[in-house]
GROMACS .gro file of C-alpha atoms in nm:
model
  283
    1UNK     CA    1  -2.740  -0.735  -1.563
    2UNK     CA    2  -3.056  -0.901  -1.399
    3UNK     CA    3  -3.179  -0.619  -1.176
    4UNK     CA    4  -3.222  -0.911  -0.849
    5UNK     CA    5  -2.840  -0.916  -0.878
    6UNK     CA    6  -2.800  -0.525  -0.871
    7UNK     CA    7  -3.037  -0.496  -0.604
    8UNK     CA    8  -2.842  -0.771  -0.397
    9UNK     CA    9  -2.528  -0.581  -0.491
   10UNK     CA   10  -2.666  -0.234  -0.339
   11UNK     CA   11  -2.781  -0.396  -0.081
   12UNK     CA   12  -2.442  -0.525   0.011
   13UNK     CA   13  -2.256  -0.180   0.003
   14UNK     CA   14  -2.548  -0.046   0.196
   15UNK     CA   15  -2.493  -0.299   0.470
   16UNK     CA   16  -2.125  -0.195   0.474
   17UNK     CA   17  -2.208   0.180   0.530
   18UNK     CA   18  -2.478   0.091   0.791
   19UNK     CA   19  -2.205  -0.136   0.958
   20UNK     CA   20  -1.951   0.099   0.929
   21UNK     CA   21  -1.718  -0.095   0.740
   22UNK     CA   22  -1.661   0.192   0.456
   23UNK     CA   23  -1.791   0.573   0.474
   24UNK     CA   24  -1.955   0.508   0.113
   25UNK     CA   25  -1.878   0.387  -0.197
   26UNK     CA   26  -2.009   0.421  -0.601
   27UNK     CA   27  -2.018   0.110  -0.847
   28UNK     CA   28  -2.097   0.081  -1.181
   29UNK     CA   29  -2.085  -0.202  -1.425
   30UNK     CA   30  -2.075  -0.165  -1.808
   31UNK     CA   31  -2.186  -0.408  -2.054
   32UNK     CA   32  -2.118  -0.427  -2.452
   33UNK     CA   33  -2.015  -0.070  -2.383
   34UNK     CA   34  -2.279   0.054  -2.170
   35UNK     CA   35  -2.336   0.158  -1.898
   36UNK     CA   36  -2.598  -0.078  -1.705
   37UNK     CA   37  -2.580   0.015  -1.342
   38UNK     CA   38  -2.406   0.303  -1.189
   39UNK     CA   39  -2.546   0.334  -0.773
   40UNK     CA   40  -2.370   0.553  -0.481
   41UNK     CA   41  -2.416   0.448  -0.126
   42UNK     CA   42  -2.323   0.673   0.231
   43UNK     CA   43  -2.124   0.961   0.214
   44UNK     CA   44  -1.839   1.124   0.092
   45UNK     CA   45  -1.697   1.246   0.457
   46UNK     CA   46  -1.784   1.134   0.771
   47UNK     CA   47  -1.801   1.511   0.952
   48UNK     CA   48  -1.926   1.658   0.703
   49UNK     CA   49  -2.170   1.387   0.548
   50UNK     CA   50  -2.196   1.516   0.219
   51UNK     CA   51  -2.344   1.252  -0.003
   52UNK     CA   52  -2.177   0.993  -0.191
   53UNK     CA   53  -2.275   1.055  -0.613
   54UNK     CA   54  -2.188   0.917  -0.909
   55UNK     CA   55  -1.899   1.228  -0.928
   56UNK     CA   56  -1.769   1.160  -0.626
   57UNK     CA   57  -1.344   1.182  -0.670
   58UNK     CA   58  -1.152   0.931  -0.532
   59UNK     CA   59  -0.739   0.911  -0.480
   60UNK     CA   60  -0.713   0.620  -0.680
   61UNK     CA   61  -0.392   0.514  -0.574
   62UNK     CA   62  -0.194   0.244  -0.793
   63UNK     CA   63  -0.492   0.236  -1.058
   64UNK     CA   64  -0.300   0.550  -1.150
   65UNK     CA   65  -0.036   0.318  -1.278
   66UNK     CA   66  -0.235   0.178  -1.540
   67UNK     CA   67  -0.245   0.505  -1.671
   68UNK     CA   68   0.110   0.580  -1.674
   69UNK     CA   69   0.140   0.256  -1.876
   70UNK     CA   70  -0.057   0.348  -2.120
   71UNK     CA   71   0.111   0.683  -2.178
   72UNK     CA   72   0.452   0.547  -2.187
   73UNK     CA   73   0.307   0.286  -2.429
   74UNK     CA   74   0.182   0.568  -2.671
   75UNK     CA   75   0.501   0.685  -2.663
   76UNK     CA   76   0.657   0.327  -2.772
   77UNK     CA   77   0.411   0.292  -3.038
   78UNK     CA   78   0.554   0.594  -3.173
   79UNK     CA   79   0.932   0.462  -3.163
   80UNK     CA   80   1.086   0.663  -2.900
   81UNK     CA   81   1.220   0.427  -2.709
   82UNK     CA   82   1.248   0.032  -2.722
   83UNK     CA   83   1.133  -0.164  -2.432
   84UNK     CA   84   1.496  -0.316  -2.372
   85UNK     CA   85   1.618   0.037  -2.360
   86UNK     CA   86   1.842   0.104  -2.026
   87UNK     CA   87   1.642   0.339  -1.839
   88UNK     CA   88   2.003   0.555  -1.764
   89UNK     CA   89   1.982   0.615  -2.202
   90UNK     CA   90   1.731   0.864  -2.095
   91UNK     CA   91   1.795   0.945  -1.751
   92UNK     CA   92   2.169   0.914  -1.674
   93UNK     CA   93   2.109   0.899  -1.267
   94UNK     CA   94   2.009   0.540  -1.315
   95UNK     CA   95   2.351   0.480  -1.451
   96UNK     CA   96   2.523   0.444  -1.112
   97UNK     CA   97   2.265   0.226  -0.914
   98UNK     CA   98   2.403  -0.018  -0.688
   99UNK     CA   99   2.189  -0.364  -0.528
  100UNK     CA  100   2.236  -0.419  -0.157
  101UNK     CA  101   2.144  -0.746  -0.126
  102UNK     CA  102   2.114  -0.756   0.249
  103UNK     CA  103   2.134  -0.484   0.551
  104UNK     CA  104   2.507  -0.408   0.591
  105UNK     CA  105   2.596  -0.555   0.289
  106UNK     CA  106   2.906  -0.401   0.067
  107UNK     CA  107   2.699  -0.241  -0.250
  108UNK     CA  108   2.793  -0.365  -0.538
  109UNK     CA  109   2.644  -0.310  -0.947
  110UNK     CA  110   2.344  -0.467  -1.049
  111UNK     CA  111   2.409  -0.788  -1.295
  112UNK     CA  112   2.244  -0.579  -1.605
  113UNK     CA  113   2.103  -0.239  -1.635
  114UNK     CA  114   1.731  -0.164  -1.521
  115UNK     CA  115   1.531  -0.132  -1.862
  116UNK     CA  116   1.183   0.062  -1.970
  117UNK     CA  117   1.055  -0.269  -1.947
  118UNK     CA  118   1.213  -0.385  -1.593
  119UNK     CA  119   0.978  -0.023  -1.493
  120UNK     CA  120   0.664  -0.155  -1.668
  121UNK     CA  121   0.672  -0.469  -1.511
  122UNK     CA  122   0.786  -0.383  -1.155
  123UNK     CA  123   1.119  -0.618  -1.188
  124UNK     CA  124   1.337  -0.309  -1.123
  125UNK     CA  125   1.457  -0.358  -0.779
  126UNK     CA  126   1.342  -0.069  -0.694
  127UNK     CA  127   1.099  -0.071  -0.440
  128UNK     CA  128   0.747   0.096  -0.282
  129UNK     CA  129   0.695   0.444  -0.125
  130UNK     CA  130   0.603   0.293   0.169
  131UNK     CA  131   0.937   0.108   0.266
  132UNK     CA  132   1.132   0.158   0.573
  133UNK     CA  133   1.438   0.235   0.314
  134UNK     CA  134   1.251   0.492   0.101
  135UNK     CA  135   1.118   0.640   0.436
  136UNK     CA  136   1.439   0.666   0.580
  137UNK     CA  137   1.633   0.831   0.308
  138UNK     CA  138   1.326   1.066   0.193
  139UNK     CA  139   1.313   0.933  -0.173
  140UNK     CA  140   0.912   1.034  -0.179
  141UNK     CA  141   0.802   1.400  -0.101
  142UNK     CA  142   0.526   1.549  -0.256
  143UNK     CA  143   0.724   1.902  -0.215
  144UNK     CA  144   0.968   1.743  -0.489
  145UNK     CA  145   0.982   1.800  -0.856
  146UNK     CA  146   0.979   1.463  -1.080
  147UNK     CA  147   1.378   1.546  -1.167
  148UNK     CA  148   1.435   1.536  -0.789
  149UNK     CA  149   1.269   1.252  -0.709
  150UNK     CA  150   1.458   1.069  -0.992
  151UNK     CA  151   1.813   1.213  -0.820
  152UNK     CA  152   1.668   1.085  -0.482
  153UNK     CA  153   1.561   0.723  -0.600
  154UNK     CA  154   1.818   0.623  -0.801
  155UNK     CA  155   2.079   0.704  -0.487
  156UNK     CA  156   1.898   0.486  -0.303
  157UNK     CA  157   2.051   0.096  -0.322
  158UNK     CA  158   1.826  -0.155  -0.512
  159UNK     CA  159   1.635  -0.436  -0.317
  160UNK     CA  160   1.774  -0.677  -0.649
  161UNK     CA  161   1.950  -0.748  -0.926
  162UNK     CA  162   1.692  -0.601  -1.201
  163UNK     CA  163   1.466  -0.877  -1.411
  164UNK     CA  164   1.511  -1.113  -1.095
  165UNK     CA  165   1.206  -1.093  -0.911
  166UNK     CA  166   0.845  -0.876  -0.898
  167UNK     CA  167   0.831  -0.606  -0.648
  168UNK     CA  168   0.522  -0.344  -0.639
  169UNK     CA  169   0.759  -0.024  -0.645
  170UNK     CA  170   0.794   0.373  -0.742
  171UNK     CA  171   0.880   0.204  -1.074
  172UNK     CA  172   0.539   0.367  -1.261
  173UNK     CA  173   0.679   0.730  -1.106
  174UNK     CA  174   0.999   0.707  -1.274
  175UNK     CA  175   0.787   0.607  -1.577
  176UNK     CA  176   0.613   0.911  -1.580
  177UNK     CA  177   0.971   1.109  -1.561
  178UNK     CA  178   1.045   0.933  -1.870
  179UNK     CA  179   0.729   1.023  -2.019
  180UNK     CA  180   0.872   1.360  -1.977
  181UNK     CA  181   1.178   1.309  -2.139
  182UNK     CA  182   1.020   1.109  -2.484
  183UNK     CA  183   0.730   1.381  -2.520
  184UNK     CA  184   0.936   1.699  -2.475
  185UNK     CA  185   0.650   1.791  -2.232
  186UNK     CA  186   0.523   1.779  -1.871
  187UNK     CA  187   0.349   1.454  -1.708
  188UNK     CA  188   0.034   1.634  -1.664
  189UNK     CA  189   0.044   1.840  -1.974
  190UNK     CA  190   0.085   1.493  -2.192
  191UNK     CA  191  -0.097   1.291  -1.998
  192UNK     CA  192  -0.400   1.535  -2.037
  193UNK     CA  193  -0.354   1.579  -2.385
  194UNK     CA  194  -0.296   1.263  -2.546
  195UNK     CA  195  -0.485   0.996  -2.302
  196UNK     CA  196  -0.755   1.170  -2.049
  197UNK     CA  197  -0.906   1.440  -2.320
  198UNK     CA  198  -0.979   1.235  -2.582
  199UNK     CA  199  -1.105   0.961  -2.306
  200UNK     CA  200  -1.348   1.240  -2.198
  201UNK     CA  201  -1.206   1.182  -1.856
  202UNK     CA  202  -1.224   1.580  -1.762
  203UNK     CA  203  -1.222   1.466  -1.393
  204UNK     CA  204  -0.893   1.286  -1.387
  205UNK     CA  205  -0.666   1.507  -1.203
  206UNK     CA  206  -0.330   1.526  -1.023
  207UNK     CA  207  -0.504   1.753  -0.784
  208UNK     CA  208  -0.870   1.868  -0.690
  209UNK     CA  209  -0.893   2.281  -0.757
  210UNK     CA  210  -1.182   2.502  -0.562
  211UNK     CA  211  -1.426   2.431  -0.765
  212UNK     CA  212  -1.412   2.032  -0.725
  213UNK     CA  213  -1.311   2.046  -0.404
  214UNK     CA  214  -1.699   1.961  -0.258
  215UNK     CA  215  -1.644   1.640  -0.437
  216UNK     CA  216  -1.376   1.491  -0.338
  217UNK     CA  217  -1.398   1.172  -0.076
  218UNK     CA  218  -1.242   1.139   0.234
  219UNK     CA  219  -1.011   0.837   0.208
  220UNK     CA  220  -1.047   0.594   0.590
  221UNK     CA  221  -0.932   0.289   0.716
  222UNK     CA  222  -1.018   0.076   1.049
  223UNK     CA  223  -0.927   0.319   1.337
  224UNK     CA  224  -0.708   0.143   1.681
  225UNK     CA  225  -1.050   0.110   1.780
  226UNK     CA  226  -1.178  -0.077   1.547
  227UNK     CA  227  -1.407   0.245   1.378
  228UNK     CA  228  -1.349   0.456   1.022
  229UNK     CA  229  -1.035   0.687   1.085
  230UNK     CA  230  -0.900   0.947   0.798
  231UNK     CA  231  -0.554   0.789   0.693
  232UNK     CA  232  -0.234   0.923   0.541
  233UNK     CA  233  -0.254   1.247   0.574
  234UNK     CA  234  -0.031   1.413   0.280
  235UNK     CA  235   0.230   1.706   0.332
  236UNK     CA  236   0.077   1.855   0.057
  237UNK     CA  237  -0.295   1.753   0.035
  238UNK     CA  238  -0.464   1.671  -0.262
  239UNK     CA  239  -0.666   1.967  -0.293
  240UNK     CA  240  -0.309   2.190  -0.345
  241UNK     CA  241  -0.118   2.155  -0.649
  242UNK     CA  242   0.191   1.951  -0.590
  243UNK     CA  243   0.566   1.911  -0.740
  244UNK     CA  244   0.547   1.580  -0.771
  245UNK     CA  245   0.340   1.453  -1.060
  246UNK     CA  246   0.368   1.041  -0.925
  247UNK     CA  247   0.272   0.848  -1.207
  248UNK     CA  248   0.243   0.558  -0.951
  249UNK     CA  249   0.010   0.655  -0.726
  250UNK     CA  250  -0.107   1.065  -0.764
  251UNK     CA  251  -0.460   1.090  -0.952
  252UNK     CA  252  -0.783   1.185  -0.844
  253UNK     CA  253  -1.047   1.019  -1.066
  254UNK     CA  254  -1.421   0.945  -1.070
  255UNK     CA  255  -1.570   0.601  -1.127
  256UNK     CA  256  -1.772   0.687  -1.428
  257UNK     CA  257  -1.372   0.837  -1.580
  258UNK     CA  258  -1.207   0.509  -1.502
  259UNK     CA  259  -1.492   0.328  -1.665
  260UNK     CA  260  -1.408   0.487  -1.957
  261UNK     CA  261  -1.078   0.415  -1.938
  262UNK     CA  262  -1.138   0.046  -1.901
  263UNK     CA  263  -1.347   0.050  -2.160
  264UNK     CA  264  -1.085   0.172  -2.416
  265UNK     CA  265  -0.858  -0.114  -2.300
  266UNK     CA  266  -1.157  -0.335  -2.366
  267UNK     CA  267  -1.206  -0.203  -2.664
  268UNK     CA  268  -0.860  -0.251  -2.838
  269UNK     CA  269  -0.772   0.069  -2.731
  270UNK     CA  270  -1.044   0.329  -2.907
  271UNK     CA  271  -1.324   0.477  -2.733
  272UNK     CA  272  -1.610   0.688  -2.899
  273UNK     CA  273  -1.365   0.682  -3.230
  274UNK     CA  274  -1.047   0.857  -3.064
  275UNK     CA  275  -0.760   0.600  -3.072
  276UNK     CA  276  -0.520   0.589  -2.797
  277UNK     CA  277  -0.300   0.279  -2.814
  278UNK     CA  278  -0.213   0.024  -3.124
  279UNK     CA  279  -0.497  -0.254  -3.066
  280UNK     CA  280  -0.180  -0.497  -3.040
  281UNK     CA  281  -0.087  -0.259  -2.798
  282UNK     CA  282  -0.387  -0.271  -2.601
  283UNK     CA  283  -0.390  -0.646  -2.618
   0.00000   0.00000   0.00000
Protein backbone atom coordinates (compact mmCIF):
# COMPACT_ATOMS: atom_id res chain seq x y z
CA UNK A 1 0.00 0.00 0.00
CA UNK A 2 2.87 2.54 -0.87
CA UNK A 3 0.92 5.79 -1.09
CA UNK A 4 3.04 6.67 -4.86
CA UNK A 5 0.98 3.66 -6.07
CA UNK A 6 -2.43 5.00 -4.66
CA UNK A 7 -1.75 8.29 -5.87
CA UNK A 8 -0.92 6.84 -9.46
CA UNK A 9 -4.09 4.79 -9.05
CA UNK A 10 -6.37 8.04 -8.37
CA UNK A 11 -4.80 9.61 -10.75
CA UNK A 12 -5.80 7.07 -13.32
CA UNK A 13 -9.63 7.06 -12.52
CA UNK A 14 -9.38 10.80 -12.48
CA UNK A 15 -8.05 10.82 -16.01
CA UNK A 16 -10.97 8.55 -16.98
CA UNK A 17 -13.64 10.99 -15.59
CA UNK A 18 -11.80 14.02 -17.12
CA UNK A 19 -11.74 11.97 -20.47
CA UNK A 20 -15.03 10.90 -20.20
CA UNK A 21 -14.47 7.37 -20.30
CA UNK A 22 -16.69 6.60 -16.97
CA UNK A 23 -19.09 9.22 -15.05
CA UNK A 24 -17.09 8.23 -11.71
CA UNK A 25 -16.06 5.51 -9.92
CA UNK A 26 -14.98 4.46 -5.93
CA UNK A 27 -12.02 1.94 -5.15
CA UNK A 28 -10.83 0.61 -2.19
CA UNK A 29 -8.22 -1.93 -1.38
CA UNK A 30 -7.98 -3.91 1.91
CA UNK A 31 -5.01 -5.40 3.37
CA UNK A 32 -4.62 -8.11 6.34
CA UNK A 33 -8.21 -7.04 6.86
CA UNK A 34 -8.07 -3.44 6.58
CA UNK A 35 -9.02 -1.13 4.97
CA UNK A 36 -5.92 0.87 3.36
CA UNK A 37 -7.34 3.06 0.66
CA UNK A 38 -10.89 3.76 -0.06
CA UNK A 39 -11.00 7.15 -2.87
CA UNK A 40 -14.21 8.31 -5.05
CA UNK A 41 -13.65 10.12 -8.25
CA UNK A 42 -16.55 12.26 -10.64
CA UNK A 43 -19.98 11.87 -10.05
CA UNK A 44 -22.71 9.78 -9.42
CA UNK A 45 -25.07 11.18 -12.48
CA UNK A 46 -24.15 13.04 -15.23
CA UNK A 47 -27.40 15.67 -15.11
CA UNK A 48 -27.52 15.87 -11.97
CA UNK A 49 -23.70 15.74 -10.90
CA UNK A 50 -24.10 14.70 -7.53
CA UNK A 51 -20.79 13.53 -6.23
CA UNK A 52 -19.33 10.22 -6.35
CA UNK A 53 -18.63 8.95 -2.23
CA UNK A 54 -17.54 6.16 -0.66
CA UNK A 55 -21.67 5.19 -0.30
CA UNK A 56 -22.30 5.57 -3.57
CA UNK A 57 -24.79 2.27 -4.70
CA UNK A 58 -24.04 0.57 -7.59
CA UNK A 59 -26.27 -2.29 -9.65
CA UNK A 60 -23.74 -4.74 -9.29
CA UNK A 61 -24.84 -6.99 -11.80
CA UNK A 62 -23.41 -10.72 -11.84
CA UNK A 63 -21.27 -9.97 -8.56
CA UNK A 64 -24.76 -10.59 -7.22
CA UNK A 65 -24.16 -14.18 -8.09
CA UNK A 66 -21.50 -14.68 -5.75
CA UNK A 67 -23.91 -13.98 -3.28
CA UNK A 68 -26.50 -16.31 -4.26
CA UNK A 69 -23.72 -18.93 -4.04
CA UNK A 70 -22.99 -18.40 -0.89
CA UNK A 71 -26.57 -18.59 0.35
CA UNK A 72 -27.36 -21.71 -1.41
CA UNK A 73 -24.06 -23.00 0.06
CA UNK A 74 -25.27 -22.22 3.70
CA UNK A 75 -28.02 -24.06 2.93
CA UNK A 76 -25.82 -27.26 1.77
CA UNK A 77 -23.75 -27.01 4.75
CA UNK A 78 -26.81 -27.56 6.60
CA UNK A 79 -27.86 -30.84 4.56
CA UNK A 80 -30.76 -29.75 2.63
CA UNK A 81 -29.89 -30.68 -0.43
CA UNK A 82 -26.81 -32.57 -2.06
CA UNK A 83 -25.01 -30.97 -4.85
CA UNK A 84 -25.91 -33.95 -7.33
CA UNK A 85 -29.48 -33.35 -6.43
CA UNK A 86 -31.79 -32.95 -9.76
CA UNK A 87 -32.87 -29.51 -9.60
CA UNK A 88 -36.77 -30.89 -10.67
CA UNK A 89 -36.47 -32.83 -6.71
CA UNK A 90 -37.25 -29.39 -5.63
CA UNK A 91 -38.80 -27.70 -8.40
CA UNK A 92 -40.75 -30.17 -10.55
CA UNK A 93 -40.92 -27.61 -13.78
CA UNK A 94 -37.37 -28.60 -14.49
CA UNK A 95 -38.58 -32.10 -14.88
CA UNK A 96 -39.78 -31.71 -18.49
CA UNK A 97 -36.86 -29.62 -20.07
CA UNK A 98 -36.00 -30.44 -23.47
CA UNK A 99 -32.23 -29.41 -25.43
CA UNK A 100 -32.61 -27.99 -28.91
CA UNK A 101 -29.48 -28.49 -30.19
CA UNK A 102 -29.81 -26.30 -33.24
CA UNK A 103 -32.60 -23.72 -34.69
CA UNK A 104 -35.37 -25.96 -36.10
CA UNK A 105 -34.21 -28.83 -34.53
CA UNK A 106 -36.86 -31.68 -33.20
CA UNK A 107 -36.51 -31.20 -29.13
CA UNK A 108 -35.59 -33.94 -27.61
CA UNK A 109 -34.58 -34.80 -23.42
CA UNK A 110 -31.46 -33.76 -22.11
CA UNK A 111 -28.83 -36.87 -21.63
CA UNK A 112 -29.14 -36.46 -17.58
CA UNK A 113 -31.06 -34.19 -15.40
CA UNK A 114 -29.76 -30.52 -14.65
CA UNK A 115 -28.38 -30.74 -10.94
CA UNK A 116 -27.84 -27.94 -7.94
CA UNK A 117 -24.47 -28.22 -9.02
CA UNK A 118 -24.95 -27.97 -13.04
CA UNK A 119 -26.73 -24.22 -11.49
CA UNK A 120 -23.63 -23.37 -9.42
CA UNK A 121 -21.36 -23.88 -12.05
CA UNK A 122 -23.24 -22.46 -15.07
CA UNK A 123 -23.15 -26.06 -17.02
CA UNK A 124 -26.99 -26.07 -17.09
CA UNK A 125 -27.79 -25.31 -20.60
CA UNK A 126 -29.63 -22.82 -19.67
CA UNK A 127 -28.64 -19.68 -20.89
CA UNK A 128 -28.28 -15.55 -20.20
CA UNK A 129 -31.05 -12.90 -19.87
CA UNK A 130 -29.75 -11.27 -22.59
CA UNK A 131 -30.27 -13.97 -25.41
CA UNK A 132 -32.25 -13.56 -28.48
CA UNK A 133 -34.19 -16.91 -27.15
CA UNK A 134 -34.91 -15.62 -23.63
CA UNK A 135 -35.88 -12.23 -25.30
CA UNK A 136 -38.11 -13.73 -27.58
CA UNK A 137 -40.12 -15.94 -25.36
CA UNK A 138 -40.14 -13.34 -22.30
CA UNK A 139 -38.42 -15.74 -19.76
CA UNK A 140 -36.98 -12.39 -17.80
CA UNK A 141 -39.47 -9.66 -16.52
CA UNK A 142 -38.89 -7.84 -13.59
CA UNK A 143 -42.94 -7.65 -13.21
CA UNK A 144 -42.60 -11.57 -12.50
CA UNK A 145 -42.57 -13.40 -9.27
CA UNK A 146 -39.47 -15.95 -8.78
CA UNK A 147 -42.25 -19.03 -9.21
CA UNK A 148 -43.06 -17.47 -12.60
CA UNK A 149 -39.95 -16.98 -13.82
CA UNK A 150 -39.09 -20.63 -12.93
CA UNK A 151 -42.50 -21.75 -15.09
CA UNK A 152 -41.17 -19.40 -17.88
CA UNK A 153 -37.44 -20.71 -18.00
CA UNK A 154 -37.76 -24.09 -17.70
CA UNK A 155 -40.37 -24.02 -20.96
CA UNK A 156 -37.86 -22.59 -22.71
CA UNK A 157 -35.52 -25.41 -24.73
CA UNK A 158 -31.92 -25.79 -23.35
CA UNK A 159 -28.87 -24.48 -25.42
CA UNK A 160 -27.18 -28.26 -24.18
CA UNK A 161 -27.15 -31.33 -22.82
CA UNK A 162 -26.49 -30.30 -18.97
CA UNK A 163 -22.65 -30.88 -17.52
CA UNK A 164 -21.46 -30.48 -21.29
CA UNK A 165 -20.20 -27.16 -21.60
CA UNK A 166 -19.96 -23.54 -19.46
CA UNK A 167 -22.46 -21.00 -20.38
CA UNK A 168 -22.88 -17.59 -18.22
CA UNK A 169 -26.80 -18.07 -17.73
CA UNK A 170 -30.08 -17.22 -15.41
CA UNK A 171 -28.68 -20.33 -13.67
CA UNK A 172 -27.80 -18.14 -10.18
CA UNK A 173 -31.78 -16.87 -10.48
CA UNK A 174 -33.13 -20.22 -10.37
CA UNK A 175 -30.67 -20.68 -7.47
CA UNK A 176 -32.16 -18.18 -5.55
CA UNK A 177 -35.81 -19.91 -6.22
CA UNK A 178 -34.31 -22.83 -4.66
CA UNK A 179 -33.05 -20.92 -1.87
CA UNK A 180 -36.66 -20.38 -1.36
CA UNK A 181 -37.71 -23.71 -1.36
CA UNK A 182 -34.66 -25.22 1.26
CA UNK A 183 -35.20 -22.15 3.76
CA UNK A 184 -39.00 -22.13 3.94
CA UNK A 185 -38.53 -18.34 3.36
CA UNK A 186 -38.27 -15.52 0.80
CA UNK A 187 -34.90 -14.69 -1.25
CA UNK A 188 -34.67 -11.39 0.29
CA UNK A 189 -35.93 -12.28 3.68
CA UNK A 190 -33.00 -15.16 3.92
CA UNK A 191 -30.63 -13.61 2.14
CA UNK A 192 -30.85 -10.58 4.60
CA UNK A 193 -30.94 -12.60 7.51
CA UNK A 194 -28.44 -15.18 7.31
CA UNK A 195 -25.59 -13.56 4.89
CA UNK A 196 -25.88 -9.50 4.52
CA UNK A 197 -26.81 -8.73 8.44
CA UNK A 198 -24.34 -10.43 10.04
CA UNK A 199 -21.82 -9.15 7.09
CA UNK A 200 -22.90 -5.63 8.25
CA UNK A 201 -23.74 -5.08 4.64
CA UNK A 202 -27.03 -2.83 5.57
CA UNK A 203 -26.68 -1.33 2.03
CA UNK A 204 -27.07 -4.47 0.01
CA UNK A 205 -30.41 -4.26 -1.46
CA UNK A 206 -32.74 -5.71 -4.12
CA UNK A 207 -33.97 -2.22 -4.52
CA UNK A 208 -33.00 1.46 -3.47
CA UNK A 209 -36.13 2.97 -1.11
CA UNK A 210 -36.61 7.05 -0.74
CA UNK A 211 -34.36 7.48 1.56
CA UNK A 212 -31.25 5.96 -0.47
CA UNK A 213 -32.42 6.98 -3.46
CA UNK A 214 -29.78 10.28 -3.58
CA UNK A 215 -27.20 7.61 -3.62
CA UNK A 216 -27.64 5.54 -6.06
CA UNK A 217 -25.32 5.81 -9.47
CA UNK A 218 -26.40 6.18 -12.77
CA UNK A 219 -25.21 3.10 -14.66
CA UNK A 220 -23.61 4.42 -18.71
CA UNK A 221 -21.97 3.00 -21.44
CA UNK A 222 -20.26 4.55 -24.76
CA UNK A 223 -23.19 6.41 -26.49
CA UNK A 224 -23.52 5.91 -30.90
CA UNK A 225 -21.48 8.83 -30.58
CA UNK A 226 -18.88 7.76 -28.94
CA UNK A 227 -19.96 9.87 -25.34
CA UNK A 228 -21.46 8.40 -21.74
CA UNK A 229 -25.20 7.35 -22.48
CA UNK A 230 -27.63 5.88 -19.52
CA UNK A 231 -28.11 2.12 -20.59
CA UNK A 232 -30.76 -0.52 -19.96
CA UNK A 233 -33.34 1.13 -18.83
CA UNK A 234 -35.49 -1.42 -16.53
CA UNK A 235 -39.42 -1.87 -16.72
CA UNK A 236 -39.35 -1.60 -13.25
CA UNK A 237 -36.40 0.62 -12.11
CA UNK A 238 -34.33 -0.05 -9.35
CA UNK A 239 -35.56 2.49 -7.11
CA UNK A 240 -39.29 0.47 -7.09
CA UNK A 241 -39.62 -2.71 -5.42
CA UNK A 242 -39.78 -5.51 -7.90
CA UNK A 243 -41.33 -9.24 -8.22
CA UNK A 244 -38.47 -10.63 -9.26
CA UNK A 245 -35.84 -11.16 -6.61
CA UNK A 246 -32.85 -12.32 -9.54
CA UNK A 247 -30.30 -13.92 -7.64
CA UNK A 248 -28.18 -13.52 -10.85
CA UNK A 249 -28.01 -10.19 -11.46
CA UNK A 250 -30.63 -7.86 -9.01
CA UNK A 251 -28.57 -6.15 -6.03
CA UNK A 252 -27.70 -2.79 -5.32
CA UNK A 253 -24.53 -2.71 -3.19
CA UNK A 254 -21.82 -0.26 -2.07
CA UNK A 255 -18.10 -0.88 -2.46
CA UNK A 256 -17.21 -0.63 1.15
CA UNK A 257 -20.43 -3.79 1.54
CA UNK A 258 -18.80 -5.94 -1.08
CA UNK A 259 -15.48 -5.44 0.59
CA UNK A 260 -16.80 -6.97 3.36
CA UNK A 261 -18.10 -9.61 1.67
CA UNK A 262 -14.81 -10.47 0.06
CA UNK A 263 -13.28 -10.30 3.01
CA UNK A 264 -15.34 -13.10 4.67
CA UNK A 265 -14.47 -15.33 1.68
CA UNK A 266 -10.89 -14.38 2.43
CA UNK A 267 -11.23 -15.07 5.63
CA UNK A 268 -12.52 -18.75 5.59
CA UNK A 269 -15.78 -17.53 5.69
CA UNK A 270 -16.10 -15.40 9.25
CA UNK A 271 -16.00 -11.78 9.45
CA UNK A 272 -15.86 -9.70 12.77
CA UNK A 273 -16.67 -13.31 14.59
CA UNK A 274 -20.14 -14.06 12.74
CA UNK A 275 -19.64 -17.27 10.67
CA UNK A 276 -21.32 -17.62 7.46
CA UNK A 277 -20.00 -20.60 5.50
CA UNK A 278 -17.94 -23.95 6.69
CA UNK A 279 -14.17 -22.67 6.12
CA UNK A 280 -14.01 -25.87 3.71
CA UNK A 281 -16.84 -24.29 2.34
CA UNK A 282 -15.36 -21.07 1.77
CA UNK A 283 -12.27 -22.67 0.38
Amino acid sequence: LASDALAEATRLLERFVAEGKIAGAVAAIAKDGKVGYLTAVGVQDLESRTPMTSRSLFRIYSMTKAVTAVAVMQLHDEGRFRLDDPVSKYLPEFADVRVVDAPGATPRPPARPITVEDLLLHTSGLSHRTSDLYRTLGVRDRHDALPVFVRKIARAPLMEDPHTRFRYSEASTVLGRLVEVWSGQPFDHYLTARVLKPLGMDDTVFWVEEARATRLATVYGPGPDGRLAKVEPEAVPFTTKPALLEGAVGLVSSVPDFLRFSQMLLDGGVLGGARVLKAETAA
